[in-house]
CSV table of C-alpha atoms and ligand atoms in Angstrom, one decimal:
chain,number,residue,atom,x,y,z
D,176,UNK,CA,225.2,92.4,51.1
D,177,UNK,CA,223.2,89.7,49.3
D,178,UNK,CA,220.0,91.2,50.6
D,179,UNK,CA,220.8,94.6,49.2
D,180,UNK,CA,221.6,93.1,45.9
D,181,UNK,CA,218.4,91.1,45.9
D,182,UNK,CA,216.4,94.2,46.5
D,183,UNK,CA,218.2,95.9,43.6
D,184,UNK,CA,217.5,92.9,41.4
D,185,UNK,CA,213.8,92.9,42.2
D,186,UNK,CA,213.5,96.6,41.1
D,187,UNK,CA,215.7,95.9,38.1
D,188,UNK,CA,213.5,93.0,37.0
D,189,UNK,CA,210.3,95.0,37.4
D,190,UNK,CA,211.6,97.9,35.4
D,191,UNK,CA,212.8,95.8,32.5
D,192,UNK,CA,209.4,93.9,32.7
D,193,UNK,CA,207.6,97.3,32.4
D,194,UNK,CA,209.5,98.3,29.3
D,195,UNK,CA,208.9,94.9,27.9
D,196,UNK,CA,205.2,95.0,28.6
D,197,UNK,CA,204.9,98.3,26.8
D,198,UNK,CA,206.8,97.1,23.8
D,199,UNK,CA,204.8,93.8,23.6
D,200,UNK,CA,201.6,95.8,23.8
D,201,UNK,CA,202.6,98.1,21.1
D,202,UNK,CA,203.8,95.2,18.9
D,203,UNK,CA,200.5,93.3,19.4
D,204,UNK,CA,198.6,96.5,18.7
D,205,UNK,CA,200.5,97.1,15.4
D,206,UNK,CA,200.0,93.6,14.2
D,207,UNK,CA,196.3,93.5,15.0
D,208,UNK,CA,194.2,96.7,15.1
D,209,UNK,CA,196.5,99.7,14.6
D,210,UNK,CA,195.7,101.8,11.5
D,211,UNK,CA,198.6,101.3,9.0
D,212,UNK,CA,199.4,104.9,8.5
D,213,UNK,CA,200.3,105.4,12.1
D,214,UNK,CA,203.1,102.8,11.8
D,215,UNK,CA,206.0,105.2,11.2
D,216,UNK,CA,205.2,107.3,14.3
D,217,UNK,CA,204.7,104.2,16.5
D,218,UNK,CA,207.9,102.6,15.2
D,219,UNK,CA,209.8,105.7,16.2
D,220,UNK,CA,208.3,105.5,19.7
D,221,UNK,CA,209.1,101.8,20.0
D,222,UNK,CA,212.7,102.3,19.0
D,223,UNK,CA,213.1,105.0,21.7
D,224,UNK,CA,211.6,102.8,24.3
D,225,UNK,CA,213.8,99.8,23.4
D,226,UNK,CA,216.8,102.1,23.5
D,227,UNK,CA,215.8,103.2,27.0
D,228,UNK,CA,215.3,99.6,28.0
D,229,UNK,CA,218.7,98.8,26.5
D,230,UNK,CA,220.5,101.7,28.4
D,231,UNK,CA,219.0,100.6,31.7
D,232,UNK,CA,219.6,96.9,31.2
D,233,UNK,CA,223.2,97.3,30.2
D,234,UNK,CA,224.2,100.2,32.5
D,235,UNK,CA,227.6,99.3,33.8
D,236,UNK,CA,226.7,99.8,37.4
D,237,UNK,CA,223.6,97.6,37.1
D,238,UNK,CA,225.6,94.9,35.3
D,239,UNK,CA,228.2,95.0,38.1
D,240,UNK,CA,225.5,94.4,40.7
D,241,UNK,CA,224.0,91.6,38.7
D,242,UNK,CA,227.4,89.9,38.4
D,243,UNK,CA,228.0,90.4,42.1
D,244,UNK,CA,224.6,88.7,42.9
D,245,UNK,CA,225.5,85.9,40.5
D,246,UNK,CA,228.8,85.3,42.3
D,247,UNK,CA,227.4,85.5,45.9
D,248,UNK,CA,224.1,83.6,45.6
D,249,UNK,CA,223.8,80.0,46.7
D,250,UNK,CA,220.3,79.6,45.3
D,251,UNK,CA,220.6,77.4,42.2
D,252,UNK,CA,217.3,78.7,40.8
D,253,UNK,CA,218.5,82.3,41.0
D,254,UNK,CA,221.8,81.2,39.6
D,255,UNK,CA,220.0,79.7,36.5
D,256,UNK,CA,217.9,82.8,36.2
D,257,UNK,CA,220.9,85.1,36.2
D,258,UNK,CA,222.8,82.9,33.8
D,259,UNK,CA,220.1,83.3,31.3
D,260,UNK,CA,219.9,87.0,31.9
D,261,UNK,CA,223.7,87.6,31.8
D,262,UNK,CA,224.1,85.5,28.6
D,263,UNK,CA,221.9,88.1,26.8
D,264,UNK,CA,223.4,91.1,28.5
D,265,UNK,CA,227.0,90.1,27.9
D,266,UNK,CA,226.1,90.0,24.2
D,267,UNK,CA,224.1,93.3,24.2
D,268,UNK,CA,226.6,95.4,26.2
D,269,UNK,CA,229.2,95.0,23.4
D,270,UNK,CA,226.9,96.6,20.9
D,271,UNK,CA,227.3,100.4,20.5
D,272,UNK,CA,224.1,102.2,21.5
D,273,UNK,CA,223.7,104.1,18.3
D,274,UNK,CA,224.0,100.9,16.3
D,275,UNK,CA,221.6,99.1,18.6
D,276,UNK,CA,218.9,101.8,18.1
D,277,UNK,CA,219.6,101.9,14.3
D,278,UNK,CA,219.3,98.2,14.1
D,279,UNK,CA,215.9,98.1,15.9
D,280,UNK,CA,214.6,100.9,13.7
D,281,UNK,CA,215.7,99.0,10.6
D,282,UNK,CA,214.0,95.9,11.8
D,283,UNK,CA,210.7,97.8,12.6
D,284,UNK,CA,210.8,99.4,9.1
D,285,UNK,CA,211.6,96.1,7.5
D,286,UNK,CA,208.6,94.5,9.1
D,287,UNK,CA,206.4,97.3,8.0
D,288,UNK,CA,207.8,97.0,4.4
D,289,UNK,CA,207.2,93.2,4.5
D,290,UNK,CA,203.5,93.8,5.3
D,291,UNK,CA,203.2,96.2,2.3
D,292,UNK,CA,205.2,94.0,0.0
D,293,UNK,CA,203.2,90.9,0.8
D,294,UNK,CA,199.9,92.8,0.3
D,295,UNK,CA,201.1,94.1,-3.0
D,296,UNK,CA,202.8,90.8,-3.9
D,297,UNK,CA,206.0,92.7,-4.7
D,298,UNK,CA,209.4,91.4,-3.5
D,299,UNK,CA,211.1,94.6,-4.8
D,300,UNK,CA,209.4,96.6,-1.9
D,301,UNK,CA,210.9,94.3,0.6
D,302,UNK,CA,214.3,93.6,-1.0
D,303,UNK,CA,216.3,96.7,0.2
D,304,UNK,CA,215.0,96.3,3.8
D,305,UNK,CA,215.9,92.6,3.8
D,306,UNK,CA,219.3,93.4,2.5
D,307,UNK,CA,219.8,96.0,5.2
D,308,UNK,CA,218.6,93.9,8.0
D,309,UNK,CA,220.8,91.0,7.0
D,310,UNK,CA,223.9,93.2,6.7
D,311,UNK,CA,223.2,94.8,10.1
D,312,UNK,CA,222.5,91.3,11.6
D,313,UNK,CA,225.9,90.1,10.4
D,314,UNK,CA,227.5,93.2,11.9
D,315,UNK,CA,225.6,92.7,15.1
D,316,UNK,CA,227.0,89.2,15.4
D,317,UNK,CA,230.5,90.5,15.1
D,318,UNK,CA,230.1,92.3,18.5
D,319,UNK,CA,229.2,89.0,20.3
D,320,UNK,CA,231.9,87.8,22.7
D,321,UNK,CA,231.0,84.2,21.6
D,322,UNK,CA,231.9,85.1,18.1
D,323,UNK,CA,235.5,84.2,18.9
D,324,UNK,CA,234.6,80.5,19.1
D,325,UNK,CA,231.3,80.3,17.2
D,326,UNK,CA,230.4,80.8,13.5
D,327,UNK,CA,227.8,83.5,12.9
D,328,UNK,CA,225.0,81.1,11.9
D,329,UNK,CA,225.7,78.8,14.9
D,330,UNK,CA,225.4,81.9,17.1
D,331,UNK,CA,221.9,82.4,15.8
D,332,UNK,CA,220.9,78.7,16.1
D,333,UNK,CA,222.1,78.6,19.7
D,334,UNK,CA,220.2,81.8,20.5
D,335,UNK,CA,216.9,80.2,19.5
D,336,UNK,CA,217.6,76.8,21.1
D,337,UNK,CA,220.5,76.5,23.5
D,338,UNK,CA,223.1,74.0,22.5
D,339,UNK,CA,221.9,73.5,18.9
D,340,UNK,CA,224.3,74.1,16.0
D,341,UNK,CA,224.7,73.3,12.3
D,342,UNK,CA,226.2,69.9,13.1
D,343,UNK,CA,223.2,68.7,15.1
D,344,UNK,CA,220.7,70.2,12.8
D,345,UNK,CA,222.5,68.8,9.7
D,346,UNK,CA,222.2,65.3,11.3
D,347,UNK,CA,218.5,65.8,12.1
D,348,UNK,CA,217.6,67.1,8.7
D,349,UNK,CA,219.6,64.4,7.0
D,350,UNK,CA,217.3,61.8,8.7
D,351,UNK,CA,214.3,63.7,7.5
D,352,UNK,CA,215.6,63.8,4.0
D,353,UNK,CA,216.5,60.1,4.0
D,354,UNK,CA,213.2,58.8,5.4
D,355,UNK,CA,210.6,61.3,4.6
D,356,UNK,CA,211.4,62.5,1.1
D,357,UNK,CA,211.0,59.0,-0.4
D,358,UNK,CA,208.0,58.3,1.8
D,359,UNK,CA,206.2,61.4,0.6
D,360,UNK,CA,207.0,60.5,-3.0
D,361,UNK,CA,205.5,57.0,-2.4
D,362,UNK,CA,202.3,58.6,-1.0
D,363,UNK,CA,202.0,60.9,-4.0
D,364,UNK,CA,202.5,58.0,-6.4
D,365,UNK,CA,200.8,55.0,-4.7
D,366,UNK,CA,198.6,56.4,-1.9
D,367,UNK,CA,194.9,56.5,-1.9
D,368,UNK,CA,193.5,59.7,-3.5
D,369,UNK,CA,191.9,61.9,-0.9
D,370,UNK,CA,190.0,65.0,-2.1
D,371,UNK,CA,189.7,67.7,0.5
D,372,UNK,CA,188.6,70.5,-1.8
D,373,UNK,CA,185.3,70.8,0.2
D,374,UNK,CA,187.3,72.8,2.7
D,375,UNK,CA,187.9,75.4,0.1
D,376,UNK,CA,184.3,76.2,-0.5
D,377,UNK,CA,182.8,79.3,1.1
D,378,UNK,CA,182.8,79.4,4.9
D,379,UNK,CA,181.6,82.6,6.5
D,380,UNK,CA,184.1,84.2,8.9
D,381,UNK,CA,181.5,84.8,11.6
D,382,UNK,CA,180.7,81.0,11.7
D,383,UNK,CA,184.4,80.2,11.8
D,384,UNK,CA,184.7,82.6,14.8
D,385,UNK,CA,181.7,81.0,16.5
D,386,UNK,CA,183.3,77.6,16.1
D,387,UNK,CA,186.5,78.8,17.6
D,388,UNK,CA,184.4,80.0,20.6
D,389,UNK,CA,183.2,76.4,20.9
D,390,UNK,CA,186.7,75.1,20.8
D,391,UNK,CA,187.8,77.6,23.4
D,392,UNK,CA,185.1,76.2,25.7
D,393,UNK,CA,186.1,72.6,25.0
D,394,UNK,CA,189.8,73.2,25.6
D,395,UNK,CA,188.9,75.1,28.8
D,396,UNK,CA,190.5,78.3,27.7
D,397,UNK,CA,190.2,80.8,30.5
D,398,UNK,CA,188.9,84.0,28.8
D,399,UNK,CA,190.0,86.1,31.8
D,400,UNK,CA,193.6,85.2,30.9
D,401,UNK,CA,193.6,84.5,27.2
D,402,UNK,CA,192.5,86.8,24.4
D,403,UNK,CA,192.0,85.8,20.7
D,404,UNK,CA,192.5,88.5,18.1
D,405,UNK,CA,193.2,88.7,14.3
D,406,UNK,CA,196.4,89.4,12.4
D,407,UNK,CA,197.9,88.7,8.9
D,408,UNK,CA,200.2,86.1,10.4
D,409,UNK,CA,199.0,84.2,13.5
D,410,UNK,CA,201.2,84.5,16.6
D,411,UNK,CA,201.1,84.5,20.4
D,412,UNK,CA,202.5,87.1,22.9
D,413,UNK,CA,202.7,86.0,26.5
D,414,UNK,CA,202.4,89.2,28.5
D,415,UNK,CA,202.4,87.6,32.0
D,416,UNK,CA,201.4,84.4,33.8
D,417,UNK,CA,197.8,85.6,33.6
D,418,UNK,CA,197.7,87.3,30.2
D,419,UNK,CA,198.3,85.6,26.9
D,420,UNK,CA,197.4,87.1,23.5
D,421,UNK,CA,196.7,84.8,20.5
D,422,UNK,CA,195.8,85.8,17.0
D,423,UNK,CA,194.4,83.9,14.1
D,424,UNK,CA,193.6,84.7,10.5
D,425,UNK,CA,190.2,83.9,8.9
D,426,UNK,CA,190.1,82.8,5.2
D,427,UNK,CA,186.6,82.3,4.0
D,428,UNK,CA,187.8,79.9,1.3
D,429,UNK,CA,189.8,77.8,3.8
D,430,UNK,CA,187.9,76.3,6.6
D,431,UNK,CA,190.9,74.6,8.4
D,432,UNK,CA,193.3,77.5,8.5
D,433,UNK,CA,191.8,79.5,11.4
D,434,UNK,CA,191.0,76.3,13.3
D,435,UNK,CA,194.5,74.8,13.3
D,436,UNK,CA,196.3,78.1,13.7
D,437,UNK,CA,194.2,78.8,16.8
D,438,UNK,CA,194.9,75.3,18.2
D,439,UNK,CA,198.6,75.8,17.5
D,440,UNK,CA,198.8,79.3,19.1
D,441,UNK,CA,196.8,78.1,22.1
D,442,UNK,CA,199.6,75.5,22.6
D,443,UNK,CA,202.0,78.5,23.0
D,444,UNK,CA,199.7,80.4,25.1
D,445,UNK,CA,199.0,77.6,27.5
D,446,UNK,CA,202.7,77.1,28.1
D,447,UNK,CA,203.0,80.7,29.2
D,448,UNK,CA,200.0,80.5,31.4
D,449,UNK,CA,201.1,77.3,33.2
D,450,UNK,CA,204.7,78.3,34.1
D,451,UNK,CA,205.4,78.6,37.8
D,452,UNK,CA,203.8,81.9,38.8
D,453,UNK,CA,206.8,83.0,40.8
D,454,UNK,CA,208.9,83.0,37.6
D,455,UNK,CA,206.8,85.8,36.2
D,456,UNK,CA,208.8,88.8,34.8
D,457,UNK,CA,212.1,86.8,35.0
D,458,UNK,CA,214.2,85.0,32.5
D,459,UNK,CA,212.8,81.7,33.9
D,460,UNK,CA,209.5,82.6,32.2
D,461,UNK,CA,210.8,84.5,29.2
D,462,UNK,CA,213.9,82.6,27.9
D,463,UNK,CA,212.3,79.3,26.8
D,464,UNK,CA,214.0,77.9,23.8
D,465,UNK,CA,211.9,78.2,20.6
D,466,UNK,CA,212.0,74.5,19.8
D,467,UNK,CA,210.6,73.8,23.3
D,468,UNK,CA,208.0,76.4,22.7
D,469,UNK,CA,207.1,75.0,19.3
D,470,UNK,CA,207.0,71.5,20.7
D,471,UNK,CA,204.0,72.7,22.7
D,472,UNK,CA,202.2,74.3,19.8
D,473,UNK,CA,202.8,71.4,17.5
D,474,UNK,CA,201.8,69.0,20.2
D,475,UNK,CA,198.5,70.8,20.5
D,476,UNK,CA,198.0,71.2,16.8
D,477,UNK,CA,198.9,67.7,15.6
D,478,UNK,CA,198.8,65.2,18.5
D,479,UNK,CA,195.7,66.7,20.2
D,480,UNK,CA,194.0,68.8,17.5
D,481,UNK,CA,194.1,65.9,14.9
D,482,UNK,CA,193.3,63.1,17.4
D,483,UNK,CA,190.2,61.1,16.4
D,484,UNK,CA,188.7,61.6,19.9
D,485,UNK,CA,189.1,65.4,19.6
D,486,UNK,CA,186.9,65.5,16.6
D,487,UNK,CA,184.4,62.9,17.9
D,488,UNK,CA,183.5,65.7,20.3
D,489,UNK,CA,184.0,68.7,18.1
D,490,UNK,CA,183.0,67.7,14.6
D,491,UNK,CA,179.2,67.8,15.3
D,492,UNK,CA,179.7,71.4,16.6
D,493,UNK,CA,181.5,72.3,13.3
D,494,UNK,CA,178.6,70.7,11.3
D,495,UNK,CA,176.2,72.8,13.3
D,496,UNK,CA,178.0,76.0,12.2
D,497,UNK,CA,178.2,74.8,8.6
D,498,UNK,CA,175.2,72.7,7.7
D,499,UNK,CA,176.8,72.0,4.3
D,500,UNK,CA,179.1,69.5,6.1
D,501,UNK,CA,176.1,67.4,7.3
D,502,UNK,CA,176.6,65.2,4.3
D,503,UNK,CA,180.3,64.7,5.1
D,504,UNK,CA,180.9,61.7,7.4
D,505,UNK,CA,183.1,61.9,10.5
D,506,UNK,CA,185.4,59.2,8.9
D,507,UNK,CA,185.8,61.2,5.7
D,508,UNK,CA,186.4,64.4,7.6
D,509,UNK,CA,189.2,62.7,9.6
D,510,UNK,CA,190.8,61.5,6.4
D,511,UNK,CA,190.5,65.0,4.9
D,512,UNK,CA,192.2,66.8,7.8
D,513,UNK,CA,195.2,64.5,7.2
D,514,UNK,CA,195.6,65.2,3.5
D,515,UNK,CA,199.4,65.2,2.8
D,516,UNK,CA,200.5,66.8,-0.4
D,517,UNK,CA,203.2,69.1,-1.5
D,518,UNK,CA,202.1,72.7,-1.1
D,519,UNK,CA,203.6,76.2,-1.2
D,520,UNK,CA,202.6,77.8,2.1
D,521,UNK,CA,204.4,76.7,5.2
D,522,UNK,CA,201.6,77.7,7.7
D,523,UNK,CA,199.0,75.8,5.7
D,524,UNK,CA,201.2,72.7,5.2
D,525,UNK,CA,200.2,69.3,6.5
D,526,UNK,CA,202.3,67.8,9.3
D,527,UNK,CA,204.0,65.3,7.0
D,528,UNK,CA,205.4,67.7,4.3
D,529,UNK,CA,205.9,70.5,6.9
D,530,UNK,CA,209.5,69.6,7.8
D,531,UNK,CA,210.5,70.0,4.1
D,532,UNK,CA,209.4,73.6,4.2
D,533,UNK,CA,211.7,74.1,7.1
D,534,UNK,CA,214.6,72.3,5.4
D,535,UNK,CA,214.3,74.7,2.5
D,536,UNK,CA,214.5,77.8,4.8
D,537,UNK,CA,217.3,76.2,6.8
D,538,UNK,CA,219.4,75.7,3.6
D,539,UNK,CA,218.8,79.2,2.4
D,540,UNK,CA,219.7,80.7,5.7
D,541,UNK,CA,223.0,78.7,5.7
D,542,UNK,CA,223.7,80.2,2.3
D,543,UNK,CA,223.0,83.7,3.5
D,544,UNK,CA,225.3,83.4,6.5
D,545,UNK,CA,228.0,81.3,4.8
D,546,UNK,CA,228.7,82.5,1.3
D,547,UNK,CA,226.2,85.3,1.1
D,548,UNK,CA,223.4,85.5,-1.4
D,549,UNK,CA,222.4,87.6,-4.4
D,550,UNK,CA,219.3,89.4,-3.3
D,551,UNK,CA,217.9,89.7,-6.8
D,552,UNK,CA,218.2,85.9,-7.1
D,553,UNK,CA,216.5,85.1,-3.8
D,554,UNK,CA,213.0,84.5,-5.1
D,555,UNK,CA,214.4,82.2,-7.7
D,556,UNK,CA,216.6,80.3,-5.2
D,557,UNK,CA,213.5,79.8,-3.1
D,558,UNK,CA,211.4,78.6,-6.0
D,559,UNK,CA,214.1,76.2,-7.2
D,560,UNK,CA,214.3,74.6,-3.8
D,561,UNK,CA,210.6,74.1,-3.6
D,562,UNK,CA,210.8,72.4,-7.0
D,563,UNK,CA,213.6,70.2,-5.8
D,564,UNK,CA,212.1,68.9,-2.6
D,565,UNK,CA,208.4,69.3,-3.1
D,566,UNK,CA,208.0,69.2,-6.9
D,567,UNK,CA,206.1,72.5,-7.1
D,568,UNK,CA,207.0,76.2,-7.9
D,569,UNK,CA,205.4,79.3,-6.4
D,570,UNK,CA,203.8,81.5,-9.1
D,571,UNK,CA,204.2,84.7,-7.1
D,572,UNK,CA,206.3,86.3,-4.3
D,573,UNK,CA,203.4,86.2,-1.9
D,574,UNK,CA,203.3,82.4,-2.3
D,575,UNK,CA,207.1,82.2,-2.1
D,576,UNK,CA,209.6,84.3,-0.3
D,577,UNK,CA,207.2,86.9,1.1
D,578,UNK,CA,205.0,84.4,2.9
D,579,UNK,CA,206.7,84.5,6.4
D,580,UNK,CA,207.3,87.5,8.6
D,581,UNK,CA,210.4,85.9,10.2
D,582,UNK,CA,213.1,87.3,7.9
D,583,UNK,CA,211.5,90.7,7.9
D,584,UNK,CA,211.8,90.7,11.7
D,585,UNK,CA,215.4,89.6,11.5
D,586,UNK,CA,214.6,86.2,13.1
D,587,UNK,CA,217.3,84.1,11.3
D,588,UNK,CA,218.0,80.8,12.9
D,589,UNK,CA,214.4,80.5,14.1
D,590,UNK,CA,212.8,78.3,11.4
D,591,UNK,CA,214.8,75.1,12.2
D,592,UNK,CA,213.3,75.1,15.7
D,593,UNK,CA,209.8,74.4,14.2
D,594,UNK,CA,211.0,71.0,12.9
D,595,UNK,CA,212.9,70.2,16.0
D,596,UNK,CA,209.9,71.2,18.1
D,597,UNK,CA,207.7,68.8,16.1
D,598,UNK,CA,210.2,66.0,16.9
D,599,UNK,CA,210.2,66.9,20.6
D,600,UNK,CA,206.3,66.9,20.5
D,601,UNK,CA,206.2,63.3,19.2
D,602,UNK,CA,208.5,62.1,21.9
D,603,UNK,CA,206.4,63.9,24.6
D,604,UNK,CA,203.2,62.4,23.2
D,605,UNK,CA,204.6,58.9,23.3
D,606,UNK,CA,205.4,59.4,27.0
D,607,UNK,CA,202.0,61.0,27.7
D,608,UNK,CA,200.1,58.0,26.1
D,609,UNK,CA,202.0,55.6,28.4
D,610,UNK,CA,200.9,57.6,31.5
D,611,UNK,CA,197.3,58.6,30.9
D,612,UNK,CA,194.4,57.5,28.7
D,613,UNK,CA,194.5,60.3,26.1
D,614,UNK,CA,191.3,59.2,24.3
D,615,UNK,CA,189.3,59.2,27.5
D,616,UNK,CA,190.7,62.6,28.4
D,617,UNK,CA,189.8,64.1,25.0
D,618,UNK,CA,186.3,62.6,25.2
D,619,UNK,CA,185.5,63.7,28.7
D,620,UNK,CA,188.1,65.7,30.5
D,621,UNK,CA,190.4,68.1,28.7
D,622,UNK,CA,191.7,69.2,32.1
D,623,UNK,CA,193.8,66.0,32.2
D,624,UNK,CA,195.8,67.0,29.1
D,625,UNK,CA,196.5,70.4,30.5
D,626,UNK,CA,197.5,69.0,33.9
D,627,UNK,CA,199.9,66.5,32.3
D,628,UNK,CA,201.5,69.2,30.3
D,629,UNK,CA,201.8,71.5,33.3
D,630,UNK,CA,203.3,68.8,35.6
D,631,UNK,CA,205.7,67.3,33.1
D,632,UNK,CA,206.7,70.4,31.0
D,633,UNK,CA,205.1,73.8,31.5
D,634,UNK,CA,205.7,74.6,35.1
D,635,UNK,CA,209.5,74.3,34.7
D,636,UNK,CA,209.5,77.3,32.3
D,637,UNK,CA,213.2,77.9,31.5
D,638,UNK,CA,214.5,76.6,34.9
D,639,UNK,CA,215.6,73.5,33.0
D,640,UNK,CA,216.9,73.3,29.5
D,641,UNK,CA,214.9,71.6,26.8
D,642,UNK,CA,216.9,68.5,26.9
D,643,UNK,CA,216.6,68.2,30.7
D,644,UNK,CA,212.8,68.6,30.5
D,645,UNK,CA,212.7,66.0,27.7
D,646,UNK,CA,214.6,63.5,29.8
D,647,UNK,CA,212.6,64.1,32.9
D,648,UNK,CA,209.3,63.8,31.1
D,649,UNK,CA,210.1,60.9,28.7
D,650,UNK,CA,213.0,59.2,30.6
D,651,UNK,CA,215.1,59.3,27.5
D,652,UNK,CA,217.3,61.8,25.7
D,653,UNK,CA,216.3,63.4,22.4
D,654,UNK,CA,215.4,60.6,19.9
D,655,UNK,CA,214.1,61.8,16.5
D,656,UNK,CA,212.9,58.3,15.6
D,657,UNK,CA,209.7,58.9,17.6
D,658,UNK,CA,208.9,61.7,15.1
D,659,UNK,CA,209.8,59.8,12.0
D,660,UNK,CA,208.0,56.6,13.1
D,661,UNK,CA,204.9,58.5,14.2
D,662,UNK,CA,204.6,60.2,10.8
D,663,UNK,CA,205.3,57.0,8.8
D,664,UNK,CA,203.0,54.8,10.8
D,665,UNK,CA,200.1,57.3,10.8
D,666,UNK,CA,200.3,58.2,7.1
D,667,UNK,CA,200.9,54.6,5.9
D,668,UNK,CA,197.4,53.8,7.4
D,669,UNK,CA,195.7,56.9,6.1
D,670,UNK,CA,197.0,56.4,2.6
D,671,UNK,CA,196.6,52.7,2.7
D,672,UNK,CA,200.1,51.9,1.6
D,673,UNK,CA,201.4,48.4,1.5
I,287,ZN,ZN1,204.3,78.4,16.8
C-alpha cells in the first residue's frame, strides 16, 4: 500500500515540478529579455498553466492519496515534506477555481502595470491594479481554513516565515526603533562626514559587467549552474539543485548598485544550489521561509561582501576596470562603502538605515489589512512615514511607492522578512567567526565560506524550520541583540563616535 502511494507521489511531484519549471522560466523570461508588447499574450498562457497546475495539485483523488501517505509513512523526513505540501494545498483547495484563475490573472496584469507605472513615474497607472489585487487578496484569505483562528495579516506573515506574527514582529521592530533610530540620528549629527559621491560619477556598464565576472570567479560561482542576467528589479529564481538564475541592474551613475545586488542575489542562489540534492523538486527544497532565505543574501551582501578582507582581494580588480579609482585609497573605499545616511530607495539603502525602510512598509501593510487604506492617499502616507523615520520625502512616485515590485505581485507580508533575515544573518556570522578564520578564508579560500554555509545551514533546505537551523548552527535561539550590537559597534567605529 505504502509502496503504491510512494510511486504515485513521485509522479505527482514530477508533474507539479514540470508546471513550476515552465512557470518559473516564463517569469524569468518576462522579467529579463521578453519584448514588452508580448506580455498580455504570455500572461494569458501563464494563467492557464497555473490553473492546470492548480487543478492537478488539488484534485480530490490526489489529495486523498497524499493524505493517506502522510498517515501511513514512518519516515520523518517524508512526513515533514508532506506537512509542508499539505499546508499549502489545504489552503488552496478551499479556493474556487474561477476565483483562483482570476486572482492570478489580476496579479500578472498588476505586475505588468507596475512596470509601466514605474517607467512613466505615474502611480495612477498602478492604482486600480493595486486596489484590485488587495481586494482579491483579502477575499482569498477568507477561504483559508486557518482564518478561523488567525487574523488576515498574521496569515500572510506566517506564510512567508512559519511561526511569525504581528506580536513577534512588533517586539522586534520596537527594539529597532528604540536602539537604531536615535543611533542613526546621532551619526547624522555628530558622526564623521564621509563623502561617497565619487561612486555616482560615470561608470560604464561593460566595465561593471567585467568586474562582476571577476567577482564570480573569486566567489567560485559555477557558471554551469548559475546564470547572471539583467532586470529592472534584481531577483533570483532557483530552478533546480543545478540551475539558479540571478539578475542585476546596471546604473552607470551608481557603481555600487550592480555589485552589491549581485552579491546579495548570489547568497540566495548559493542556498538553492547547496540544498541536499535528493530534496530537488520537493517542498524540502522549495518551502524555505523568506527570512531564512534573506538571511543568506544579507549574510553574503553585508558580512562577506563588506568585509575588509573581501576588498583587500577585490578592490585592485575594481581599480583595474575603473582607472579613475586609482587615486582612491583602499581605506577610503572601505569607509565609503559603509556610508550610512537616510535615503529613499530600499534596495540602495545602507545596512544601518535599511531596517527603517522595512519598518515603514510593515506599518503600511498593517494599515492595509487592519483598517483599510485610501488608495488616493497611499503615496502621501508613504512620504509622511519616510519623513517621520528618515527625515526625507520622495519627490516622485518612482522614488516612493512605486519602487518595489512586491505589492504589484501581491507579496504582502514579505517585507518584514528582510529585516528579520538581517538579524538571523548577524547571529549566523557570529557563530561562523567562532568556528573558522573568516579573514583567512576571504583572503585565500572562499570555498571555506561556502562549505560552512552548506554544512550548517544550506543542506538542510526546509527539512528543519528557521528556528531549528538557527539553534543547531549557533547553539542559541533567536537573539536580535547580535544584529543591533553588530550594527552599533561597526558604525560607531566608522563614524568615530564617542
Ligand atoms: Zn533578497
